[in-house]
GROMACS .gro file of C-alpha atoms in nm:
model
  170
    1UNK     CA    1  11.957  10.902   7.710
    2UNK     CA    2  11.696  10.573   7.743
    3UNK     CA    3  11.642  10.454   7.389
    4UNK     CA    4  11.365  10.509   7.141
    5UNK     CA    5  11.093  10.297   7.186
    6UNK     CA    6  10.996  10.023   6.931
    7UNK     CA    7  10.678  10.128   6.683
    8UNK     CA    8  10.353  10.116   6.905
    9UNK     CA    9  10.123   9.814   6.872
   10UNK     CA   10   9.798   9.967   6.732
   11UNK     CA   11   9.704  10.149   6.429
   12UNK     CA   12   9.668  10.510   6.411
   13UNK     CA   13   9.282  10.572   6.348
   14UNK     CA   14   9.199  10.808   6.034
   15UNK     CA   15   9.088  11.135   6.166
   16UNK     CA   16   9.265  11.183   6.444
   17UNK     CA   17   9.385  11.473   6.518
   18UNK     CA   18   9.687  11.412   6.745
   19UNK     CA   19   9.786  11.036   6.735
   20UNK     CA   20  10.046  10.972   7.045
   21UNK     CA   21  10.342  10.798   6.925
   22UNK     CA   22  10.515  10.550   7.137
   23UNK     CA   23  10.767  10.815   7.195
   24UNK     CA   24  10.531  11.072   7.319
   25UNK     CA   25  10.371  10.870   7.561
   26UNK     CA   26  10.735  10.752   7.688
   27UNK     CA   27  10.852  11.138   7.667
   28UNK     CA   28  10.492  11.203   7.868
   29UNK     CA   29  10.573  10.921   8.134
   30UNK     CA   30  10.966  11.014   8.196
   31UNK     CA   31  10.838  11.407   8.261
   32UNK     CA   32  10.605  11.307   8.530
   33UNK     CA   33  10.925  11.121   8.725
   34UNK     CA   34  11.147  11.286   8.964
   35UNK     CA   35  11.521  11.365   8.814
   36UNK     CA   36  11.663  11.044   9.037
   37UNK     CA   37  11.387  10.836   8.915
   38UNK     CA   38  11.475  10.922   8.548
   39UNK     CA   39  11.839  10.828   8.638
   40UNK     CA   40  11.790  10.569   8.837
   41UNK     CA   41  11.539  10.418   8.546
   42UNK     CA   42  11.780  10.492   8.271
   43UNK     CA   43  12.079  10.296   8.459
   44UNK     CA   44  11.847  10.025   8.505
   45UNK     CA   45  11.708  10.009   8.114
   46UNK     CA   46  12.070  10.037   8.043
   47UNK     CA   47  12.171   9.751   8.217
   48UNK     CA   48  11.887   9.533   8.119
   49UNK     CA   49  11.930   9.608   7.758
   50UNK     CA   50  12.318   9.489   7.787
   51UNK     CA   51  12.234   9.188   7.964
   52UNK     CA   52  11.945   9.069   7.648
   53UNK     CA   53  12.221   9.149   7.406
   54UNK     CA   54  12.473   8.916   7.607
   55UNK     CA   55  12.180   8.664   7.655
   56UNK     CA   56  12.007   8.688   7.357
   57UNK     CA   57  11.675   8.743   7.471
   58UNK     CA   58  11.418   9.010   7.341
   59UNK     CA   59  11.412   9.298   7.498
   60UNK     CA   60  11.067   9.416   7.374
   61UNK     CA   61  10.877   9.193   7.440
   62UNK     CA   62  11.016   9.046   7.712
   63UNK     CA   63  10.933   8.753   7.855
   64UNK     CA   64  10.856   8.666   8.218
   65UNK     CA   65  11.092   8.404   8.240
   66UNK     CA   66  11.352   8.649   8.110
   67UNK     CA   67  11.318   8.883   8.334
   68UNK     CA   68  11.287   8.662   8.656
   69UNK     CA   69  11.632   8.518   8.537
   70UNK     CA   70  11.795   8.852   8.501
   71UNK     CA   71  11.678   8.982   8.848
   72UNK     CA   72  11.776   8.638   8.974
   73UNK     CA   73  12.144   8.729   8.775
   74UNK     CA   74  12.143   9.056   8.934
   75UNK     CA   75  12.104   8.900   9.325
   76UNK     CA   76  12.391   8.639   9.239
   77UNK     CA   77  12.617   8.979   9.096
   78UNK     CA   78  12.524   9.093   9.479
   79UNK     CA   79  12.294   9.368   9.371
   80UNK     CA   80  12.083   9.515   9.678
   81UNK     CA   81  11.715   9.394   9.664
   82UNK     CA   82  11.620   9.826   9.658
   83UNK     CA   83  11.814   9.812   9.337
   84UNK     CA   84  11.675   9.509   9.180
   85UNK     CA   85  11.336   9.642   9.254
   86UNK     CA   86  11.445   9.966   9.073
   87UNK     CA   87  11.546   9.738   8.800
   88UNK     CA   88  11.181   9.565   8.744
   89UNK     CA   89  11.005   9.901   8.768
   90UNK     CA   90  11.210  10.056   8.477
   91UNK     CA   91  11.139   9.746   8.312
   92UNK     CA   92  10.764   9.750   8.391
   93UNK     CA   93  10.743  10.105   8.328
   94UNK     CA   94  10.928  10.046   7.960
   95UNK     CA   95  10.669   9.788   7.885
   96UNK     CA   96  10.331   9.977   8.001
   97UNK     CA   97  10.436  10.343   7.825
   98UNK     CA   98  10.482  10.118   7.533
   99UNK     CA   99  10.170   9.920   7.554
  100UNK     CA  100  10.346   9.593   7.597
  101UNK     CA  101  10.223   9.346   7.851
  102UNK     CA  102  10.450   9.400   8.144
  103UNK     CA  103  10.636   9.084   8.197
  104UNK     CA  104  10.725   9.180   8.583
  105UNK     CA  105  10.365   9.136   8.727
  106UNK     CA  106  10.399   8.807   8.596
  107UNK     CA  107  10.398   8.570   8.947
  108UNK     CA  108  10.714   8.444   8.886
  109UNK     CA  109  10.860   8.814   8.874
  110UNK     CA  110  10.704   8.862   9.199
  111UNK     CA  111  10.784   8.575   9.359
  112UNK     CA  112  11.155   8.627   9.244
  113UNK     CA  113  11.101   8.958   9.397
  114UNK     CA  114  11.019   8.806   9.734
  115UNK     CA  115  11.281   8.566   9.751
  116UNK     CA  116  11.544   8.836   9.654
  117UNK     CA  117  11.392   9.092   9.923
  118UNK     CA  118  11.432   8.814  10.187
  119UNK     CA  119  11.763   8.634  10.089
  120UNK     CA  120  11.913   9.023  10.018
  121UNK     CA  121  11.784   9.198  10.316
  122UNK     CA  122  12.144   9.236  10.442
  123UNK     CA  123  12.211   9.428  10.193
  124UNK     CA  124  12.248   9.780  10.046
  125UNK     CA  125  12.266  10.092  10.302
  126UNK     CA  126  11.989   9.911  10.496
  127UNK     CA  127  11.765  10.115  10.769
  128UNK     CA  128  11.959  10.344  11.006
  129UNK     CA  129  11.991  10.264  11.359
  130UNK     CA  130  11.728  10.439  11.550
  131UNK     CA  131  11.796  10.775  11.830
  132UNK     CA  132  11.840  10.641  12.167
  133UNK     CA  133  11.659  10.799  12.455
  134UNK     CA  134  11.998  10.964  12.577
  135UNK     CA  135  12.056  11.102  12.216
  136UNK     CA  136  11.708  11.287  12.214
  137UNK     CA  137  11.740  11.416  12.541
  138UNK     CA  138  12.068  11.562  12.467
  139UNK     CA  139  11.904  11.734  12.101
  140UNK     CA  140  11.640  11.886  12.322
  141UNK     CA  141  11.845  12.014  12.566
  142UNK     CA  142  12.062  12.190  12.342
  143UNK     CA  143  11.783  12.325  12.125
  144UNK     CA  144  11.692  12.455  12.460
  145UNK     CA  145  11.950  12.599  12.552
  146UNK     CA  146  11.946  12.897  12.291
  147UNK     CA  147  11.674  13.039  12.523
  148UNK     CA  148  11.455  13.129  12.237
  149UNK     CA  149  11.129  13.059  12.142
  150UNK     CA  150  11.180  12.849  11.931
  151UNK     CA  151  11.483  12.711  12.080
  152UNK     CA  152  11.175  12.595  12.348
  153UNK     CA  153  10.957  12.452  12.024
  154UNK     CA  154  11.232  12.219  11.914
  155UNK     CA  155  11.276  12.092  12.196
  156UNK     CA  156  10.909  12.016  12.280
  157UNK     CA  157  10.907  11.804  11.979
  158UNK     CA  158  11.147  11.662  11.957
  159UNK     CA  159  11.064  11.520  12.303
  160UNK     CA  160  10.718  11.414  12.161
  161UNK     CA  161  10.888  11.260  11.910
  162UNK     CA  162  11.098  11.072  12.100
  163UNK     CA  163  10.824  10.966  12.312
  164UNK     CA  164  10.604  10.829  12.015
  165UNK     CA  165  10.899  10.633  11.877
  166UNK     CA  166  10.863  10.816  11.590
  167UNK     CA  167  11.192  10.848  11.337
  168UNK     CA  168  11.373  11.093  11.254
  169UNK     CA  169  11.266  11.158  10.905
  170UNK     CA  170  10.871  11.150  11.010
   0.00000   0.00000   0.00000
């Protein structure tokens, strides 16, 4: 579970019927992520949470310069840039549910960014090699070859597809 959040920064108003806590807007902003992303965020809050404590550094509110050195730390530990990006948007997202300023779209967190995506781009799972010609035909041909109708469908696109050089997943 991601941590409570630390007391918002403004004032509740007098006569307001509802006033969101910093928790409900964080409970609000987790529900409207996907399962993974709410993993994949926690891991990542986890993570940079540990590394402040080890550092000393704040973790609310961070600094820019904090967080460009632990992404920096993170492509030195061999991290994959997809990961490190997953990394700045938990801590972004942390920061904006919470009404801090978000330290990542600070330039040097993006320029970090940039120099991690291009330094890192060998690694992680990277793209998948693409479906030769030969391959395609081969798919179409045995989609074919059920001699149904849509047997004949598949086929016909996934010819078209292999003609517009489109991938697989598209």
């Amino acid at each position: 579970m991601l941590p409570k959040f630390p007391p918002p920064t403004e004032r509740p108003r007098r006569g307001d019927l509802h006033i969101p806590t910093a928790q409900h807007r964080f409970d609000a902003a987790l529900s409207a992520l996907s399962d993974n992303s709410r993993r994949a965020y926690r891991y990542a809050w986890t993570a940079w949470q540990r590394w402040t404590v080890e550092h000393r550094r704040p973790e609310f509110p961070s600094a820019a310069a904090d967080v460009a050195e632990y992404l920096q730390a993170r492509h030195a530990a061999g991290a994959a840039p997809a990961t490190i990006q997953v990394a700045c948007a938990a801590i972004a997202k942390m920061h904006q549910v919470s009404r801090h300023r978000d330290p990542t779209a600070d330039n040097l967190c993006r320029d970090v960014l940039r120099r991690i995506g291009r330094e890192g781009r060998d690694r992680g799972r990277g793209q998948v090699a693409g479906v030769g010609w030969e391959q395609a035909e081969a798919a179409a041909a045995c989609a074919e070859g059920t001699g149904t109708l849509q047997g004949l469908r598949d086929g016909a696109i996934i010819r078209v597809m292999s003609d517009t050089l489109a991938r697989i997943s598209e």
